[in-house]
Amino acid sequence: MFFADSDSSAESISATQENRNRLHNKLCQELGEVIPKTSSDWTKSLYQHLSSGPSIQQYLDDQGEYCNGQWTKIPEAPAVKFQLREPLCWIINSIVQQFGNTGASNSWEAIVDPLKCEATSGTEEPASPSITVRATGPLFCTPKSISSAFSNVAACIDVKLDSEVADVWCHLVKMSEYAKQIFIQQLNRFFVCSLVITEQRAQLFHFDRSGAQYAPLFNIHDHPDIFVSLILGLTTTDERTLGLDDSVQWTTAPGGKKVGGTLSTVGPGNVVVTYKLVSNKGPLIHSNLCGCGTTCWVARSEQGERLFVKDYWVTDTQTREFELLDQVKGLQGVCQMVSYEDNRVQTKDLWGDTSSFEEGAFHNRTNI
């Protein structure tokens, strides 16, 4: 039997609470005071186009991963969460292999190795997800010297014991940091989704420039079809469904290192034009998770003209910058607009039903 010194125990509790308060304040600054919880209907509605109900049922019946109402490899009563990592990784890779598009230029693999990454300005010391879905293809680039970092991660998954899963605030802190790292290192991202999984349940989190939302927990054994659908969504090679802006494509060397890229947008005359990105001029970025998410690219046209491409998100009440630039055409000393593309994506189309949210919990943003 162990008896803790009451003063030391009180100091420890106080320090823990102080740290929680600090992280809570940081999260509120990043995402706002209210982070809404969606309905379970939103979770059920996602990714239905990726596979049919009969196909998922056939996988559950034939592959041996699910039997008698249980995922067979998941221990019923793990002592520590580390006992869940390998079984869950096995199941995820099994789903990817069963439903994956073998003809796609992208490829996905779930791994449990610690994610190697460096702290970026404006972020906490980077945490490592329990499981990462490593990706290759023209929308990703492989980091130098290591196999996996946030620059080539399709999705992050944290593994918890079911007794730990009720603290959604704690999950939001970690998941928001993963999302922020992905947005910083994958500049062609519209949104990021991630999962928390236990031996019994799972919970989906969604981040974009309007903030964050999270779904209710659901039982992965009682609803294996929903679980498979979510894994398919987080590992899909459908770039837009994954949350990627496919107008930006990277050129990579055989080892996956980024050596160039292109950006397609509406050009003069309202026709689609593809510009070459100037690789030795890194883009300027806005590192905050929620907000305008500004990214400025340096590009060249086929004629060699050097251009500045600005990509950002505005609220419904904000004046579009192209409207202001249109008013100053020909004015000496002012940057001249060549073309613009409006209403590329709206965050309201990425969220669940926002009508039941607390007032001020959601503000639609449009990508321009």
GROMACS .gro file of C-alpha atoms in nm:
model
  368
    1MET     CA    1   0.000   0.000   0.000
    2PHE     CA    2   0.124   0.347  -0.091
    3PHE     CA    3   0.039   0.672   0.083
    4ALA     CA    4   0.123   0.998  -0.096
    5ASP     CA    5   0.228   1.306   0.092
    6SER     CA    6  -0.079   1.531   0.087
    7ASP     CA    7   0.115   1.849   0.007
    8SER     CA    8   0.308   1.682  -0.279
    9SER     CA    9  -0.012   1.532  -0.415
   10ALA     CA   10  -0.186   1.868  -0.408
   11GLU     CA   11   0.108   2.032  -0.587
   12SER     CA   12   0.101   1.760  -0.853
   13ILE     CA   13  -0.272   1.802  -0.910
   14SER     CA   14  -0.229   2.178  -0.925
   15ALA     CA   15   0.051   2.147  -1.183
   16THR     CA   16  -0.156   1.906  -1.393
   17GLN     CA   17  -0.455   2.139  -1.384
   18GLU     CA   18  -0.234   2.435  -1.471
   19ASN     CA   19  -0.104   2.251  -1.778
   20ARG     CA   20  -0.458   2.153  -1.879
   21ASN     CA   21  -0.570   2.514  -1.846
   22ARG     CA   22  -0.276   2.629  -2.060
   23LEU     CA   23  -0.356   2.379  -2.333
   24HIS     CA   24  -0.727   2.461  -2.310
   25ASN     CA   25  -0.654   2.830  -2.362
   26LYS     CA   26  -0.426   2.750  -2.656
   27LEU     CA   27  -0.697   2.533  -2.812
   28CYS     CA   28  -0.957   2.808  -2.771
   29GLN     CA   29  -0.723   3.060  -2.935
   30GLU     CA   30  -0.673   2.823  -3.225
   31LEU     CA   31  -1.027   2.691  -3.277
   32GLY     CA   32  -1.260   2.921  -3.082
   33GLU     CA   33  -1.449   2.888  -2.756
   34VAL     CA   34  -1.704   2.637  -2.888
   35ILE     CA   35  -1.612   2.314  -3.066
   36PRO     CA   36  -1.935   2.147  -3.179
   37LYS     CA   37  -2.029   1.781  -3.161
   38THR     CA   38  -2.213   1.653  -3.468
   39SER     CA   39  -2.485   1.389  -3.479
   40SER     CA   40  -2.421   1.021  -3.542
   41ASP     CA   41  -2.604   1.060  -3.874
   42TRP     CA   42  -2.308   1.258  -4.007
   43THR     CA   43  -2.069   0.971  -3.933
   44LYS     CA   44  -2.300   0.721  -4.102
   45SER     CA   45  -2.337   0.939  -4.411
   46LEU     CA   46  -1.966   0.974  -4.484
   47TYR     CA   47  -1.775   0.789  -4.758
   48GLN     CA   48  -2.075   0.590  -4.881
   49HIS     CA   49  -1.958   0.636  -5.240
   50LEU     CA   50  -1.629   0.456  -5.176
   51SER     CA   51  -1.780   0.109  -5.135
   52SER     CA   52  -2.123  -0.050  -5.131
   53GLY     CA   53  -2.283  -0.211  -4.829
   54PRO     CA   54  -2.271  -0.559  -4.988
   55SER     CA   55  -1.898  -0.521  -5.063
   56ILE     CA   56  -1.825  -0.430  -4.700
   57GLN     CA   57  -2.040  -0.719  -4.578
   58GLN     CA   58  -1.855  -0.960  -4.806
   59TYR     CA   59  -1.524  -0.840  -4.660
   60LEU     CA   60  -1.655  -0.892  -4.306
   61ASP     CA   61  -1.783  -1.241  -4.395
   62ASP     CA   62  -1.486  -1.367  -4.596
   63GLN     CA   63  -1.161  -1.219  -4.464
   64GLY     CA   64  -1.166  -1.366  -4.113
   65GLU     CA   65  -1.101  -1.032  -3.945
   66TYR     CA   66  -1.457  -1.009  -3.806
   67CYS     CA   67  -1.647  -1.302  -3.657
   68ASN     CA   68  -1.943  -1.346  -3.420
   69GLY     CA   69  -1.986  -0.974  -3.369
   70GLN     CA   70  -1.619  -0.903  -3.287
   71TRP     CA   71  -1.303  -0.793  -3.462
   72THR     CA   72  -1.106  -1.109  -3.395
   73LYS     CA   73  -0.757  -0.961  -3.355
   74ILE     CA   74  -0.855  -0.687  -3.109
   75PRO     CA   75  -0.804  -0.801  -2.747
   76GLU     CA   76  -1.119  -0.769  -2.536
   77ALA     CA   77  -0.944  -0.642  -2.223
   78PRO     CA   78  -0.599  -0.500  -2.304
   79ALA     CA   79  -0.388  -0.398  -2.006
   80VAL     CA   80  -0.219  -0.113  -2.195
   81LYS     CA   81  -0.305   0.069  -2.514
   82PHE     CA   82   0.014  -0.049  -2.685
   83GLN     CA   83  -0.144  -0.394  -2.710
   84LEU     CA   84  -0.399  -0.246  -2.952
   85ARG     CA   85  -0.162  -0.084  -3.200
   86GLU     CA   86  -0.046  -0.386  -3.400
   87PRO     CA   87  -0.392  -0.551  -3.423
   88LEU     CA   88  -0.554  -0.225  -3.538
   89CYS     CA   89  -0.274  -0.161  -3.784
   90TRP     CA   90  -0.326  -0.511  -3.925
   91ILE     CA   91  -0.700  -0.448  -3.969
   92ILE     CA   92  -0.646  -0.111  -4.137
   93ASN     CA   93  -0.396  -0.256  -4.384
   94SER     CA   94  -0.634  -0.546  -4.448
   95ILE     CA   95  -0.910  -0.299  -4.541
   96VAL     CA   96  -0.671  -0.096  -4.760
   97GLN     CA   97  -0.557  -0.409  -4.943
   98GLN     CA   98  -0.913  -0.534  -4.991
   99PHE     CA   99  -1.063  -0.212  -5.124
  100GLY     CA  100  -0.756  -0.025  -5.250
  101ASN     CA  101  -0.735   0.096  -5.609
  102THR     CA  102  -0.442  -0.104  -5.743
  103GLY     CA  103  -0.429   0.111  -6.057
  104ALA     CA  104  -0.394   0.441  -5.872
  105SER     CA  105  -0.073   0.643  -5.876
  106ASN     CA  106  -0.104   0.684  -5.499
  107SER     CA  107  -0.042   0.408  -5.245
  108TRP     CA  108  -0.123   0.389  -4.875
  109GLU     CA  109   0.012   0.188  -4.580
  110ALA     CA  110  -0.073   0.207  -4.210
  111ILE     CA  111   0.237   0.202  -3.987
  112VAL     CA  112   0.295   0.206  -3.612
  113ASP     CA  113   0.650   0.342  -3.611
  114PRO     CA  114   0.685   0.672  -3.423
  115LEU     CA  115   0.634   0.964  -3.658
  116LYS     CA  116   0.956   1.163  -3.686
  117CYS     CA  117   0.893   1.534  -3.714
  118GLU     CA  118   1.032   1.868  -3.608
  119ALA     CA  119   0.854   2.142  -3.420
  120THR     CA  120   0.728   2.419  -3.645
  121SER     CA  121   0.698   2.782  -3.543
  122GLY     CA  122   0.369   2.839  -3.363
  123THR     CA  123   0.317   2.476  -3.262
  124GLU     CA  124   0.365   2.271  -2.948
  125GLU     CA  125   0.645   2.016  -2.936
  126PRO     CA  126   0.513   1.771  -3.196
  127ALA     CA  127   0.336   1.462  -3.068
  128SER     CA  128   0.348   1.131  -3.251
  129PRO     CA  129   0.021   0.959  -3.346
  130SER     CA  130  -0.022   0.594  -3.250
  131ILE     CA  131  -0.079   0.494  -3.614
  132THR     CA  132  -0.016   0.693  -3.931
  133VAL     CA  133  -0.136   0.618  -4.280
  134ARG     CA  134   0.171   0.677  -4.493
  135ALA     CA  135   0.106   0.790  -4.849
  136THR     CA  136   0.297   0.819  -5.176
  137GLY     CA  137   0.196   0.986  -5.501
  138PRO     CA  138   0.195   1.319  -5.685
  139LEU     CA  139   0.013   1.503  -5.405
  140PHE     CA  140   0.265   1.400  -5.136
  141CYS     CA  141   0.640   1.430  -5.089
  142THR     CA  142   0.873   1.206  -4.893
  143PRO     CA  143   1.079   1.379  -4.620
  144LYS     CA  144   1.456   1.370  -4.632
  145SER     CA  145   1.636   1.076  -4.466
  146ILE     CA  146   1.323   0.929  -4.300
  147SER     CA  147   1.033   0.723  -4.429
  148SER     CA  148   0.745   0.912  -4.273
  149ALA     CA  149   0.661   1.261  -4.151
  150PHE     CA  150   0.355   1.483  -4.171
  151SER     CA  151   0.444   1.572  -4.530
  152ASN     CA  152   0.347   1.223  -4.649
  153VAL     CA  153   0.074   1.124  -4.404
  154ALA     CA  154  -0.279   1.071  -4.532
  155ALA     CA  155  -0.434   1.041  -4.184
  156CYS     CA  156  -0.349   1.012  -3.814
  157ILE     CA  157  -0.504   0.762  -3.573
  158ASP     CA  158  -0.463   0.762  -3.196
  159VAL     CA  159  -0.513   0.444  -2.996
  160LYS     CA  160  -0.659   0.461  -2.644
  161LEU     CA  161  -0.799   0.226  -2.384
  162ASP     CA  162  -1.176   0.251  -2.366
  163SER     CA  163  -1.146   0.376  -2.009
  164GLU     CA  164  -0.954   0.681  -2.142
  165VAL     CA  165  -1.175   0.776  -2.432
  166ALA     CA  166  -1.430   0.994  -2.253
  167ASP     CA  167  -1.194   1.294  -2.232
  168VAL     CA  168  -1.275   1.444  -2.571
  169TRP     CA  169  -1.099   1.769  -2.481
  170CYS     CA  170  -0.769   1.581  -2.444
  171HIS     CA  171  -0.819   1.421  -2.786
  172LEU     CA  172  -0.895   1.758  -2.945
  173VAL     CA  173  -0.568   1.900  -2.816
  174LYS     CA  174  -0.365   1.622  -2.977
  175MET     CA  175  -0.572   1.591  -3.293
  176SER     CA  176  -0.559   1.966  -3.355
  177GLU     CA  177  -0.179   1.955  -3.333
  178TYR     CA  178  -0.165   1.670  -3.587
  179ALA     CA  179  -0.400   1.862  -3.817
  180LYS     CA  180  -0.194   2.179  -3.785
  181GLN     CA  181   0.126   1.995  -3.875
  182ILE     CA  182  -0.044   1.841  -4.179
  183PHE     CA  183  -0.175   2.179  -4.297
  184ILE     CA  184   0.171   2.333  -4.257
  185GLN     CA  185   0.355   2.053  -4.435
  186GLN     CA  186   0.087   1.969  -4.693
  187LEU     CA  187  -0.002   2.306  -4.842
  188ASN     CA  188  -0.253   2.145  -5.078
  189ARG     CA  189  -0.496   2.047  -4.798
  190PHE     CA  190  -0.860   2.155  -4.775
  191PHE     CA  191  -0.934   1.957  -4.457
  192VAL     CA  192  -0.797   1.687  -4.228
  193CYS     CA  193  -0.985   1.399  -4.062
  194SER     CA  194  -0.850   1.172  -3.788
  195LEU     CA  195  -0.969   0.892  -3.559
  196VAL     CA  196  -0.941   0.783  -3.199
  197ILE     CA  197  -0.989   0.406  -3.164
  198THR     CA  198  -1.014   0.186  -2.852
  199GLU     CA  199  -1.075  -0.184  -2.804
  200GLN     CA  200  -1.448  -0.106  -2.816
  201ARG     CA  201  -1.521   0.228  -2.980
  202ALA     CA  202  -1.406   0.491  -3.228
  203GLN     CA  203  -1.454   0.866  -3.273
  204LEU     CA  204  -1.402   1.087  -3.579
  205PHE     CA  205  -1.252   1.439  -3.575
  206HIS     CA  206  -1.262   1.691  -3.860
  207PHE     CA  207  -1.052   2.008  -3.903
  208ASP     CA  208  -1.068   2.279  -4.166
  209ARG     CA  209  -1.036   2.658  -4.187
  210SER     CA  210  -1.370   2.706  -4.009
  211GLY     CA  211  -1.243   2.514  -3.706
  212ALA     CA  212  -1.316   2.168  -3.573
  213GLN     CA  213  -1.605   1.932  -3.520
  214TYR     CA  214  -1.622   1.584  -3.372
  215ALA     CA  215  -1.864   1.295  -3.396
  216PRO     CA  216  -2.014   1.084  -3.117
  217LEU     CA  217  -1.836   0.765  -3.014
  218PHE     CA  218  -1.969   0.445  -3.171
  219ASN     CA  219  -1.907   0.077  -3.103
  220ILE     CA  220  -1.680  -0.070  -3.372
  221HIS     CA  221  -1.797  -0.427  -3.298
  222ASP     CA  222  -2.168  -0.343  -3.317
  223HIS     CA  223  -2.120  -0.125  -3.626
  224PRO     CA  224  -1.831  -0.278  -3.823
  225ASP     CA  225  -1.968  -0.136  -4.150
  226ILE     CA  226  -1.932   0.223  -4.022
  227PHE     CA  227  -1.581   0.144  -3.898
  228VAL     CA  228  -1.478   0.006  -4.238
  229SER     CA  229  -1.631   0.308  -4.415
  230LEU     CA  230  -1.433   0.550  -4.197
  231ILE     CA  231  -1.109   0.362  -4.259
  232LEU     CA  232  -1.182   0.369  -4.632
  233GLY     CA  233  -1.238   0.744  -4.613
  234LEU     CA  234  -0.914   0.809  -4.425
  235THR     CA  235  -0.713   0.590  -4.665
  236THR     CA  236  -0.885   0.665  -4.995
  237THR     CA  237  -0.685   0.743  -5.307
  238ASP     CA  238  -0.966   0.980  -5.410
  239GLU     CA  239  -0.777   1.302  -5.349
  240ARG     CA  240  -1.073   1.537  -5.293
  241THR     CA  241  -1.242   1.289  -5.057
  242LEU     CA  242  -0.923   1.269  -4.852
  243GLY     CA  243  -0.917   1.649  -4.824
  244LEU     CA  244  -0.653   1.735  -5.082
  245ASP     CA  245  -0.657   2.016  -5.336
  246ASP     CA  246  -0.577   1.828  -5.656
  247SER     CA  247  -0.508   2.150  -5.848
  248VAL     CA  248  -0.159   2.138  -5.693
  249GLN     CA  249   0.050   1.844  -5.813
  250TRP     CA  250   0.409   1.768  -5.714
  251THR     CA  251   0.682   1.633  -5.935
  252THR     CA  252   0.892   1.386  -5.736
  253ALA     CA  253   1.218   1.203  -5.791
  254PRO     CA  254   1.224   0.819  -5.774
  255GLY     CA  255   1.283   0.833  -5.398
  256GLY     CA  256   0.977   1.053  -5.348
  257LYS     CA  257   1.166   1.379  -5.290
  258LYS     CA  258   0.982   1.685  -5.424
  259VAL     CA  259   1.166   1.844  -5.719
  260GLY     CA  260   0.893   2.065  -5.865
  261GLY     CA  261   0.523   2.110  -5.908
  262THR     CA  262   0.234   2.260  -6.100
  263LEU     CA  263  -0.075   2.462  -6.009
  264SER     CA  264  -0.389   2.465  -6.222
  265THR     CA  265  -0.642   2.747  -6.196
  266VAL     CA  266  -0.866   2.972  -6.401
  267GLY     CA  267  -0.652   3.197  -6.617
  268PRO     CA  268  -0.720   3.491  -6.850
  269GLY     CA  269  -1.024   3.436  -7.069
  270ASN     CA  270  -1.178   3.213  -6.802
  271VAL     CA  271  -0.993   2.903  -6.925
  272VAL     CA  272  -0.801   2.658  -6.708
  273VAL     CA  273  -0.426   2.722  -6.712
  274THR     CA  274  -0.148   2.515  -6.556
  275TYR     CA  275   0.147   2.709  -6.415
  276LYS     CA  276   0.486   2.575  -6.309
  277LEU     CA  277   0.567   2.639  -5.945
  278VAL     CA  278   0.906   2.803  -5.886
  279SER     CA  279   1.072   2.540  -5.666
  280ASN     CA  280   1.351   2.762  -5.532
  281LYS     CA  281   1.095   3.014  -5.406
  282GLY     CA  282   0.912   2.845  -5.120
  283PRO     CA  283   0.548   2.945  -5.070
  284LEU     CA  284   0.451   3.192  -4.800
  285ILE     CA  285   0.206   3.040  -4.554
  286HIS     CA  286  -0.024   3.140  -4.269
  287SER     CA  287   0.034   2.880  -3.997
  288ASN     CA  288  -0.287   2.917  -3.794
  289LEU     CA  289  -0.522   2.621  -3.818
  290CYS     CA  290  -0.847   2.817  -3.820
  291GLY     CA  291  -0.886   3.133  -4.028
  292CYS     CA  292  -0.779   3.255  -4.370
  293GLY     CA  293  -0.514   2.983  -4.421
  294THR     CA  294  -0.331   3.201  -4.672
  295THR     CA  295  -0.078   3.035  -4.901
  296CYS     CA  296   0.110   3.239  -5.162
  297TRP     CA  297   0.280   3.055  -5.448
  298VAL     CA  298   0.541   3.183  -5.692
  299ALA     CA  299   0.473   3.046  -6.040
  300ARG     CA  300   0.566   3.091  -6.405
  301SER     CA  301   0.347   3.081  -6.713
  302GLU     CA  302   0.437   2.900  -7.035
  303GLN     CA  303   0.566   3.234  -7.164
  304GLY     CA  304   0.803   3.263  -6.865
  305GLU     CA  305   0.605   3.537  -6.694
  306ARG     CA  306   0.658   3.536  -6.316
  307LEU     CA  307   0.330   3.532  -6.124
  308PHE     CA  308   0.218   3.544  -5.762
  309VAL     CA  309  -0.075   3.312  -5.680
  310LYS     CA  310  -0.267   3.378  -5.358
  311ASP     CA  311  -0.487   3.103  -5.210
  312TYR     CA  312  -0.697   3.184  -4.903
  313TRP     CA  313  -1.032   3.139  -4.726
  314VAL     CA  314  -1.286   3.415  -4.658
  315THR     CA  315  -1.603   3.429  -4.449
  316ASP     CA  316  -1.938   3.508  -4.608
  317THR     CA  317  -1.923   3.866  -4.479
  318GLN     CA  318  -1.573   3.949  -4.601
  319THR     CA  319  -1.506   4.142  -4.921
  320ARG     CA  320  -1.322   3.933  -5.178
  321GLU     CA  321  -0.975   4.066  -5.253
  322PHE     CA  322  -1.025   4.023  -5.626
  323GLU     CA  323  -1.314   4.271  -5.607
  324LEU     CA  324  -1.078   4.534  -5.469
  325LEU     CA  325  -0.803   4.452  -5.720
  326ASP     CA  326  -1.054   4.479  -6.003
  327GLN     CA  327  -1.124   4.838  -5.897
  328VAL     CA  328  -0.756   4.939  -5.921
  329LYS     CA  329  -0.672   4.786  -6.258
  330GLY     CA  330  -0.412   4.995  -6.435
  331LEU     CA  331  -0.323   5.194  -6.125
  332GLN     CA  332   0.053   5.241  -6.117
  333GLY     CA  333   0.236   5.093  -5.817
  334VAL     CA  334  -0.041   4.845  -5.735
  335CYS     CA  335  -0.014   4.470  -5.795
  336GLN     CA  336  -0.219   4.390  -6.105
  337MET     CA  337  -0.460   4.097  -6.110
  338VAL     CA  338  -0.424   3.858  -6.404
  339SER     CA  339  -0.725   3.638  -6.317
  340TYR     CA  340  -0.915   3.493  -6.023
  341GLU     CA  341  -1.107   3.179  -5.930
  342ASP     CA  342  -1.392   3.215  -5.681
  343ASN     CA  343  -1.588   2.961  -5.475
  344ARG     CA  344  -1.354   2.665  -5.510
  345VAL     CA  345  -1.469   2.495  -5.187
  346GLN     CA  346  -1.698   2.598  -4.901
  347THR     CA  347  -1.650   2.457  -4.552
  348LYS     CA  348  -2.026   2.429  -4.498
  349ASP     CA  349  -2.020   2.146  -4.753
  350LEU     CA  350  -1.758   1.960  -4.546
  351TRP     CA  351  -1.944   1.970  -4.213
  352GLY     CA  352  -2.243   1.785  -4.075
  353ASP     CA  353  -2.576   1.956  -4.004
  354THR     CA  354  -2.477   2.288  -3.846
  355SER     CA  355  -2.834   2.400  -3.774
  356SER     CA  356  -2.828   2.252  -3.423
  357PHE     CA  357  -2.492   2.405  -3.329
  358GLU     CA  358  -2.464   2.674  -3.068
  359GLU     CA  359  -2.472   3.024  -3.219
  360GLY     CA  360  -2.125   3.129  -3.328
  361ALA     CA  361  -1.989   2.773  -3.333
  362PHE     CA  362  -1.957   2.770  -3.712
  363HIS     CA  363  -1.876   3.034  -3.973
  364ASN     CA  364  -1.866   2.926  -4.333
  365ARG     CA  365  -1.549   3.000  -4.529
  366THR     CA  366  -1.496   2.992  -4.904
  367ASN     CA  367  -1.167   2.904  -5.072
  368ILE     CA  368  -1.053   3.152  -5.336
   0.00000   0.00000   0.00000
